[in-house]
Short mmCIF file of C-alpha atoms and ligand atoms in Angstrom, two decimals:
data_model
loop_
_atom_site.label_atom_id
_atom_site.label_comp_id
_atom_site.label_asym_id
_atom_site.label_seq_id
_atom_site.Cartn_x
_atom_site.Cartn_y
_atom_site.Cartn_z
CA UNK A 3 125.70 277.35 162.73
CA UNK A 4 124.63 273.99 161.34
CA UNK A 5 126.84 271.76 163.47
CA UNK A 6 126.27 268.57 161.46
CA UNK A 7 127.22 270.30 158.23
CA UNK A 8 130.36 271.58 159.87
CA UNK A 9 131.40 268.10 160.97
CA UNK A 10 130.55 266.60 157.58
CA UNK A 11 132.46 269.31 155.72
CA UNK A 12 135.60 268.82 157.80
CA UNK A 13 135.47 265.06 157.25
CA UNK A 14 134.90 265.44 153.50
CA UNK A 15 137.97 267.64 153.28
CA UNK A 16 140.00 265.04 155.14
CA UNK A 17 138.77 262.31 152.78
CA UNK A 18 139.59 264.38 149.70
CA UNK A 19 143.14 264.78 150.95
CA UNK A 20 143.42 261.04 151.44
CA UNK A 21 143.98 261.58 155.16
CA UNK A 22 140.76 260.16 156.56
CA UNK A 23 141.51 257.34 159.00
CA UNK A 24 139.62 254.07 158.90
CA UNK A 25 139.92 251.52 161.69
CA UNK A 26 140.72 247.93 160.87
CA UNK A 27 138.26 245.95 162.97
CA UNK A 28 140.42 243.06 164.16
CA UNK A 29 140.17 240.11 166.43
CA UNK A 30 143.62 238.92 167.45
CA UNK A 31 144.11 235.18 167.88
CA UNK A 32 145.79 234.27 171.13
CA UNK A 33 148.40 231.61 170.49
CA UNK A 34 148.73 232.42 166.80
CA UNK A 35 149.44 236.15 166.76
CA UNK A 36 150.27 237.86 164.29
CA UNK A 37 147.19 236.12 162.91
CA UNK A 38 143.85 237.90 163.37
CA UNK A 39 140.35 237.95 161.94
CA UNK A 40 139.49 241.14 160.12
CA UNK A 41 135.83 241.98 160.55
CA UNK A 42 135.48 244.65 157.89
CA UNK A 43 133.14 244.59 154.89
CA UNK A 44 134.14 240.95 154.59
CA UNK A 45 135.44 238.68 157.31
CA UNK A 46 138.89 237.33 156.56
CA UNK A 47 142.01 236.01 158.23
CA UNK A 48 144.88 238.48 158.13
CA UNK A 49 148.48 238.72 159.24
CA UNK A 50 149.32 241.85 161.20
CA UNK A 51 152.51 243.60 160.07
CA UNK A 52 152.15 246.93 161.88
CA UNK A 53 151.68 246.04 165.53
CA UNK A 54 153.64 247.67 168.32
CA UNK A 55 153.31 244.43 170.26
CA UNK A 56 156.80 244.01 168.86
CA UNK A 57 157.69 240.75 170.57
CA UNK A 58 154.30 239.09 170.81
CA UNK A 59 154.34 239.52 174.61
CA UNK A 60 150.59 240.23 174.44
CA UNK A 61 150.09 236.47 174.25
CA UNK A 62 153.01 235.25 176.36
CA UNK A 63 151.94 232.51 178.81
CA UNK A 64 153.63 234.26 181.78
CA UNK A 65 151.75 237.47 181.03
CA UNK A 66 148.37 235.80 180.52
CA UNK A 67 148.92 233.61 183.58
CA UNK A 68 149.68 236.63 185.76
CA UNK A 69 146.62 238.45 184.43
CA UNK A 70 144.29 235.50 184.98
CA UNK A 71 145.69 235.04 188.46
CA UNK A 72 145.26 238.70 189.42
CA UNK A 73 141.76 238.77 187.97
CA UNK A 74 140.82 235.77 190.07
CA UNK A 75 142.53 237.18 193.19
CA UNK A 76 141.39 240.81 192.97
CA UNK A 77 138.52 241.16 190.50
CA UNK A 78 138.26 243.52 187.56
CA UNK A 79 138.99 247.19 188.23
CA UNK A 80 141.25 249.01 190.70
CA UNK A 81 138.18 250.72 192.14
CA UNK A 82 139.66 254.17 192.58
CA UNK A 83 142.40 256.64 191.94
CA UNK A 84 145.82 255.74 193.27
CA UNK A 85 145.19 258.00 196.29
CA UNK A 86 141.68 256.84 197.06
CA UNK A 87 141.66 253.04 197.37
CA UNK A 88 143.09 252.36 193.88
CA UNK A 89 146.65 251.39 194.86
CA UNK A 90 146.75 247.61 194.99
CA UNK A 91 149.76 245.49 195.81
CA UNK A 92 150.15 244.74 192.09
CA UNK A 93 150.70 248.46 191.41
CA UNK A 94 153.36 248.62 194.11
CA UNK A 95 155.16 245.55 192.73
CA UNK A 96 155.02 246.92 189.18
CA UNK A 97 156.56 250.24 190.17
CA UNK A 98 159.37 248.40 191.97
CA UNK A 99 159.94 246.29 188.85
CA UNK A 100 160.12 249.45 186.70
CA UNK A 101 162.52 251.28 189.01
CA UNK A 102 164.78 248.22 188.94
CA UNK A 103 164.53 247.93 185.14
CA UNK A 104 165.98 251.41 184.72
CA UNK A 105 168.32 251.41 187.71
CA UNK A 106 166.42 254.30 189.29
CA UNK A 107 165.30 254.88 192.86
CA UNK A 108 161.63 255.01 191.94
CA UNK A 109 159.02 254.74 189.20
CA UNK A 110 155.53 256.12 188.83
CA UNK A 111 152.79 254.36 186.89
CA UNK A 112 150.23 256.14 184.69
CA UNK A 113 147.26 254.91 182.69
CA UNK A 114 149.20 255.19 179.41
CA UNK A 115 152.45 256.40 177.92
CA UNK A 116 150.58 259.37 176.51
CA UNK A 117 149.35 260.35 179.95
CA UNK A 118 152.77 259.82 181.51
CA UNK A 119 154.39 262.25 179.05
CA UNK A 120 151.57 264.75 179.26
CA UNK A 121 151.40 264.69 183.06
CA UNK A 122 155.12 264.43 183.88
CA UNK A 123 156.33 267.05 181.39
CA UNK A 124 153.40 269.33 182.16
CA UNK A 125 154.08 269.12 185.90
CA UNK A 126 157.88 269.37 185.80
CA UNK A 127 158.05 272.19 183.27
CA UNK A 128 155.04 273.95 184.75
CA UNK A 129 156.14 273.91 188.38
CA UNK A 130 159.90 274.44 188.21
CA UNK A 131 160.22 278.24 188.28
CA UNK A 132 161.33 279.75 184.93
CA UNK A 133 161.93 276.31 183.42
CA UNK A 134 162.74 276.28 179.70
CA UNK A 135 161.97 273.10 177.78
CA UNK A 136 164.26 272.23 174.89
CA UNK A 137 162.17 269.90 172.79
CA UNK A 138 163.33 267.82 169.79
CA UNK A 139 161.38 268.85 166.67
CA UNK A 140 160.07 265.32 166.12
CA UNK A 141 158.89 264.61 169.65
CA UNK A 142 155.67 262.64 170.05
CA UNK A 143 152.33 264.45 170.35
CA UNK A 144 152.04 263.45 174.03
CA UNK A 145 155.29 265.28 174.86
CA UNK A 146 154.30 268.32 172.82
CA UNK A 147 150.92 268.50 174.57
CA UNK A 148 152.53 268.15 178.00
CA UNK A 149 155.03 270.91 177.27
CA UNK A 150 152.30 273.15 175.86
CA UNK A 151 150.12 272.48 178.88
CA UNK A 152 152.96 273.51 181.23
CA UNK A 153 152.98 277.03 179.75
CA UNK A 154 156.75 276.99 180.19
CA UNK A 155 158.98 278.68 177.66
CA UNK A 156 159.93 276.17 174.97
CA UNK A 157 162.63 276.00 172.36
CA UNK A 158 162.34 273.47 169.56
CA UNK A 159 165.71 272.15 168.39
CA UNK A 160 166.29 270.52 165.02
CA UNK A 161 165.73 266.79 165.17
CA UNK A 162 168.75 264.95 166.63
CA UNK A 163 170.91 268.01 165.86
CA UNK A 164 173.48 268.53 168.62
CA UNK A 165 174.78 271.79 167.18
CA UNK A 166 171.34 273.33 167.18
CA UNK A 167 170.64 272.04 170.68
CA UNK A 168 173.92 273.49 171.96
CA UNK A 169 173.31 276.83 170.25
CA UNK A 170 169.95 277.06 172.01
CA UNK A 171 171.34 275.98 175.39
CA UNK A 172 174.17 278.49 175.11
CA UNK A 173 171.71 281.32 174.68
CA UNK A 174 170.19 280.69 178.12
CA UNK A 175 171.63 281.82 181.47
CA UNK A 176 173.54 278.93 183.05
CA UNK A 177 171.50 279.09 186.23
CA UNK A 178 168.11 279.07 184.49
CA UNK A 179 166.34 275.69 184.92
CA UNK A 180 166.29 273.68 181.68
CA UNK A 181 164.75 270.41 180.61
CA UNK A 182 165.87 268.64 177.41
CA UNK A 183 163.03 266.42 176.16
CA UNK A 184 163.69 263.81 173.48
CA UNK A 185 163.14 260.20 172.42
CA UNK A 186 165.55 257.32 171.92
CA UNK A 187 163.96 255.47 168.97
CA UNK A 188 161.77 257.78 166.89
CA UNK A 189 158.74 255.78 165.92
CA UNK A 190 158.13 256.89 162.34
CA UNK A 191 161.70 257.06 160.94
CA UNK A 192 163.22 254.55 163.34
CA UNK A 193 166.31 256.67 163.91
CA UNK A 194 167.99 256.87 167.32
CA UNK A 195 169.03 259.95 169.27
CA UNK A 196 172.69 260.57 170.26
CA UNK A 197 171.84 260.07 173.93
CA UNK A 198 175.41 260.26 175.34
CA UNK A 199 176.14 263.52 173.53
CA UNK A 200 172.84 265.02 174.66
CA UNK A 201 173.71 264.06 178.25
CA UNK A 202 177.13 265.73 177.79
CA UNK A 203 175.39 268.95 176.74
CA UNK A 204 172.97 268.63 179.65
CA UNK A 205 175.95 268.41 182.03
CA UNK A 206 177.72 271.33 180.40
CA UNK A 207 174.67 273.60 180.53
CA UNK A 208 173.19 272.34 183.78
CA UNK A 209 170.00 270.90 182.24
CA UNK A 210 167.76 267.99 183.21
CA UNK A 211 167.10 265.27 180.64
CA UNK A 212 163.78 263.58 179.86
CA UNK A 213 164.02 260.56 177.56
CA UNK A 214 161.00 258.85 175.99
CA UNK A 215 162.03 255.19 175.49
CA UNK A 216 158.55 254.05 174.47
CA UNK A 217 159.76 252.31 171.29
CA UNK A 218 162.81 250.82 172.96
CA UNK A 219 161.84 249.39 176.35
CA UNK A 220 161.75 245.61 176.26
CA UNK A 221 163.62 245.67 172.94
CA UNK A 222 167.11 247.00 173.64
CA UNK A 223 169.63 246.52 176.41
CA UNK A 224 170.62 243.28 178.17
CA UNK A 225 167.50 243.42 180.37
CA UNK A 226 165.18 245.34 178.03
CA UNK A 227 165.84 248.67 179.73
CA UNK A 228 165.99 250.44 176.36
CA UNK A 229 168.69 252.15 174.30
CA UNK A 230 170.00 253.98 177.38
CA UNK A 231 170.59 250.62 179.05
CA UNK A 232 172.26 249.24 175.91
CA UNK A 233 174.62 252.21 175.86
CA UNK A 234 175.23 252.23 179.62
CA UNK A 235 173.63 255.66 180.06
CA UNK A 236 170.61 255.10 182.29
CA UNK A 237 172.20 256.80 185.30
CA UNK A 238 172.92 259.93 183.28
CA UNK A 239 169.25 260.60 182.48
CA UNK A 240 167.06 262.53 184.88
CA UNK A 241 163.83 260.88 183.71
CA UNK A 242 163.24 257.77 181.60
CA UNK A 243 159.69 257.42 180.33
CA UNK A 244 158.19 254.28 178.84
CA UNK A 245 155.05 252.40 177.93
CA UNK A 246 153.73 249.01 178.98
CA UNK A 247 151.55 248.85 175.86
CA UNK A 248 154.09 248.23 173.10
CA UNK A 249 156.92 245.68 173.51
CA UNK A 250 155.60 244.71 176.96
CA UNK A 251 152.29 243.86 175.29
CA UNK A 252 149.86 245.14 177.93
CA UNK A 253 148.92 248.74 178.77
CA UNK A 254 150.04 251.66 180.91
CA UNK A 255 152.87 254.18 181.01
CA UNK A 256 155.48 255.29 183.51
CA UNK A 257 158.40 257.44 184.45
CA UNK A 258 161.49 256.21 186.30
CA UNK A 259 163.66 258.75 188.13
CA UNK A 260 164.86 259.79 191.58
CA UNK A 261 162.59 259.17 194.55
CA UNK A 262 162.08 262.92 195.00
CA UNK A 263 161.22 263.58 191.37
CA UNK A 264 158.68 260.71 191.23
CA UNK A 265 157.19 261.84 194.54
CA UNK A 266 156.94 265.40 193.19
CA UNK A 267 155.05 264.28 190.06
CA UNK A 268 152.91 261.93 192.17
CA UNK A 269 151.99 264.84 194.42
CA UNK A 270 151.33 267.55 191.83
CA UNK A 271 150.31 265.94 188.50
CA UNK A 272 146.61 266.27 187.83
CA UNK A 273 146.85 263.53 185.18
CA UNK A 274 148.16 261.16 187.83
CA UNK A 275 145.97 262.17 190.78
CA UNK A 276 142.51 262.46 189.26
CA UNK A 277 142.13 259.25 187.30
CA UNK A 278 141.32 255.65 188.19
CA UNK A 279 144.36 253.38 188.51
CA UNK A 280 144.90 250.65 185.90
CA UNK A 281 143.26 247.33 186.83
CA UNK A 282 145.42 245.10 189.06
CA UNK A 283 145.37 242.41 186.35
CA UNK A 284 146.92 244.90 183.91
CA UNK A 285 149.61 245.82 186.44
CA UNK A 286 150.33 242.14 187.16
CA UNK A 287 150.52 241.29 183.44
CA UNK A 288 152.90 244.16 182.76
CA UNK A 289 155.11 243.18 185.71
CA UNK A 290 155.26 239.58 184.44
CA UNK A 291 156.21 240.79 180.97
CA UNK A 292 159.00 243.03 182.28
CA UNK A 293 160.26 240.27 184.55
CA UNK A 294 160.38 237.79 181.67
CA UNK A 295 162.18 240.15 179.30
CA UNK A 296 164.72 241.08 181.99
CA UNK A 297 166.01 237.53 182.04
CA UNK A 298 165.27 236.34 178.49
CA UNK A 299 167.19 237.68 175.53
CA UNK A 300 165.71 235.18 173.05
CA UNK A 301 162.83 237.45 172.00
CA UNK A 302 165.17 240.40 171.35
CA UNK A 303 167.58 238.28 169.30
CA UNK A 304 164.78 236.74 167.22
CA UNK A 305 163.20 240.17 166.74
CA UNK A 306 166.39 241.69 165.33
CA UNK A 307 166.91 238.67 163.07
CA UNK A 308 163.40 239.00 161.58
CA UNK A 309 163.89 242.73 161.04
CA UNK A 310 167.15 242.07 159.18
CA UNK A 311 165.48 239.40 157.06
CA UNK A 312 162.62 241.67 155.98
CA UNK A 313 165.06 244.50 155.19
CA UNK A 314 167.23 242.27 153.02
CA UNK A 315 164.18 240.90 151.18
CA UNK A 316 162.99 244.46 150.49
CA UNK A 317 166.46 245.29 149.18
CA UNK A 318 166.44 242.21 146.96
CA UNK A 319 163.33 243.44 145.10
CA UNK A 320 164.34 247.11 145.26
CA UNK A 321 161.61 248.48 147.49
CA UNK A 322 162.84 251.69 149.11
CA UNK A 323 162.87 251.84 152.88
CA UNK A 324 164.49 254.21 155.33
CA UNK A 325 167.87 252.99 156.61
CA UNK A 326 168.01 253.17 160.38
CA UNK A 327 169.60 251.32 163.28
CA UNK A 328 166.29 250.24 164.84
CA UNK A 329 163.54 247.65 164.34
CA UNK A 330 161.17 249.96 162.48
CA UNK A 331 161.04 249.61 158.70
CA UNK A 332 159.44 252.63 157.00
CA UNK A 333 158.64 251.75 153.36
CA UNK A 334 158.26 255.08 151.63
CA UNK A 335 155.34 255.65 149.24
CA UNK A 336 155.30 259.46 149.27
CA UNK A 337 151.67 259.86 148.25
CA UNK A 338 148.68 259.61 150.60
CA UNK A 339 146.26 258.17 148.04
CA UNK A 340 148.67 255.49 146.79
CA UNK A 341 149.67 254.71 150.36
CA UNK A 342 146.08 254.08 151.35
CA UNK A 343 145.39 252.18 148.12
CA UNK A 344 148.31 249.82 148.69
CA UNK A 345 147.24 249.25 152.27
CA UNK A 346 143.64 248.54 151.20
CA UNK A 347 144.68 246.03 148.52
CA UNK A 348 147.16 244.34 150.85
CA UNK A 349 144.36 243.74 153.31
CA UNK A 350 141.64 242.84 150.82
CA UNK A 351 143.56 240.69 148.34
CA UNK A 352 146.54 239.41 150.32
CA UNK A 353 145.39 239.25 153.94
CA UNK A 354 148.30 241.50 154.90
CA UNK A 355 147.47 244.27 157.35
CA UNK A 356 149.73 247.34 157.27
CA UNK A 357 148.10 250.60 158.25
CA UNK A 358 149.01 253.52 155.95
CA UNK A 359 150.82 256.31 157.80
CA UNK A 360 149.77 259.66 156.40
CA UNK A 361 149.76 263.32 157.43
CA UNK A 362 149.59 264.59 160.19
CA UNK A 363 151.43 261.63 161.74
CA UNK A 364 154.24 262.19 159.19
CA UNK A 365 154.98 265.23 156.96
CA UNK A 366 153.14 265.46 153.64
CA UNK A 367 155.09 263.78 150.84
CA UNK A 368 156.57 261.19 153.20
CA UNK A 369 153.54 258.92 153.42
CA UNK A 370 154.66 255.43 154.22
CA UNK A 371 153.94 251.87 155.21
CA UNK A 372 155.52 251.28 158.61
CA UNK A 373 156.44 247.61 158.85
CA UNK A 374 157.18 246.10 162.26
CA UNK A 375 158.39 242.49 162.02
CA UNK A 376 158.21 240.37 165.15
CA UNK A 377 159.70 237.06 166.29
CA UNK A 378 156.32 235.44 165.58
CA UNK A 379 156.35 236.22 161.84
CA UNK A 380 157.40 233.09 159.91
CA UNK A 381 159.58 232.79 156.81
CA UNK A 382 156.38 232.06 154.86
CA UNK A 383 154.80 235.26 156.25
CA UNK A 384 157.81 237.23 155.02
CA UNK A 385 157.75 235.61 151.57
CA UNK A 386 154.04 236.38 151.25
CA UNK A 387 154.53 240.01 152.32
CA UNK A 388 157.40 240.55 149.88
CA UNK A 389 155.47 238.97 146.99
CA UNK A 390 152.46 241.16 147.66
CA UNK A 391 154.50 244.36 147.96
CA UNK A 392 156.43 243.59 144.78
CA UNK A 393 153.22 243.21 142.77
CA UNK A 394 151.69 246.37 144.17
CA UNK A 395 154.83 248.41 143.55
CA UNK A 396 154.52 247.44 139.88
CA UNK A 397 150.80 248.20 139.78
CA UNK A 398 151.19 251.65 141.37
CA UNK A 399 154.21 252.45 139.19
CA UNK A 400 156.28 253.33 142.19
CA UNK A 401 160.04 253.67 141.79
CA UNK A 402 162.34 250.82 142.75
CA UNK A 403 165.56 251.59 144.49
CA UNK A 404 168.04 251.48 141.60
CA UNK A 405 165.76 253.84 139.66
CA UNK A 406 165.03 256.00 142.69
CA UNK A 407 168.77 256.40 143.23
CA UNK A 408 169.16 257.93 139.77
C1 PLP B 22 152.89 255.42 171.54
C2 PLP B 22 153.79 256.51 172.06
C3 PLP B 22 153.55 257.12 173.29
C4 PLP B 22 152.30 256.85 174.07
O1 PLP B 22 152.33 255.63 174.69
P1 PLP B 22 150.94 254.88 174.96
O2 PLP B 22 151.23 253.92 176.04
O3 PLP B 22 150.54 254.25 173.67
O4 PLP B 22 149.95 255.93 175.37
C5 PLP B 22 154.48 258.00 173.80
N1 PLP B 22 155.60 258.31 173.11
C6 PLP B 22 155.84 257.78 171.89
C7 PLP B 22 157.09 258.16 171.18
C8 PLP B 22 154.94 256.88 171.33
O5 PLP B 22 155.16 256.39 170.11
#
C-alpha cells in the first residue's frame, strides 16, 4: 500500500464533501477577550463568537491571580500521576470545591471532560456485572467512546424521549444493573433534558443516572452547579460530570458522586491512574473560577441577557435559529459548503470568527453556525455581527424566517 496516497485520498474526499476542518490560528487578548488576533493567511483582529469560554472566566483576575500564584509557589507541572507524586494540595482543594459545588460527598478530577466521561463510564459500565447502559442518542463522543470501551450491553434511546427510555427500561429485569447516561444542555441544539422525569424513571426501574453537565456548569443554578442545581435535582443524580475548560475557563474534567463511587473510579479507571495530573496552576485557576462563580451571579445574568439580545436581533432580520431554553444559538445553514463559505467570509471580510459546524459533529443537512454570546460581547459587537450575517444571508440566497415558514 502507498500510505501517503491513502492519507491524501481520504483528505481529498473530506474536502470535496466540504467537511475538511481548518484551524483558526488565534491569539486571544487577555483583558479584551472576545478580541483576538487571527494569524491565518493574513493577520487581522477578530471577535470570537464561538468560544465555550462562555463567561470570559479565562481572563478573570481571580483566575489569573490564582494561576500566577500557584506557578510561583509550585512550578510548572504536577510531576507525576495522581498516585505517584502528582497529587498536590491544589488538586485536593479543587476536588473539595467540586464536591461542594454539586452537593456530593466527593469529586474526582481528570485531565479533561472527555477523559472523565471515557474513564468513568468505561469503568462503571465495564466493572459492574451485567450492567446495561441506556444512552441518549445524541450523547457526546466522549460518552459513546467510554460506553463502547466498557463492552457493556448498550441501548440507545431516542433523544430526550421519555417514552422510548421507559420502553427500553421496562424490557430489562428489574434487578439487572442499569446506568442511564445523558446530558443536561446538548451542545449543538442547545436543548435541555427532562432531568426530573429521567430520575423518576431511574427510581422506578432501579437504575443509576450519569449526567454530563459540561455545557451547564458555571452557567446555571444559583451557585453555577448546572441545570440539576437550578432544578433542585443534584441529590437525585448518581454521577454529575463536568468540565473546567468551558464556562470555568481553564482545563480539566471531573465527576462528582458518592465517596464510594469516586473511590471506585479512582481505583480502577486506567484513564485516571496512568496519566500525569493537571498542573497545580491549572487546578488552582479552576478552583478560583468555581469559587468566584459560586458567589457571583452577575456573569450568569449578563450572559443570559446577551443571549436574549442576539436572539431578538436575529429574529428582527429573519435569520433562522433553533429555539431552545439554553445559551446556545444554532443558526441553521443546512449546507456544508455554504456554511464554510459564510464562516470564511465572516472571518476575512468582517473580522467575525464563527467556526462552521458540519458533519460528523452534526447530521448532514443540519450544518450550522453555532453562536455563543458572552457577557463580554458589546452592543457594537452584536450590531456588527447582525449586519454581517444579514448581508451574507442575502449573498448566499438563504431563506429568511418568514419565507422558511411557508
Ligand atoms: C466538550 C464536551 C466534553 C469534553 O469536555 P472537555 O473538557 O472539552 O474534554 C464532554 N461532554 C460534552 C457534552 C462536551 O461538549
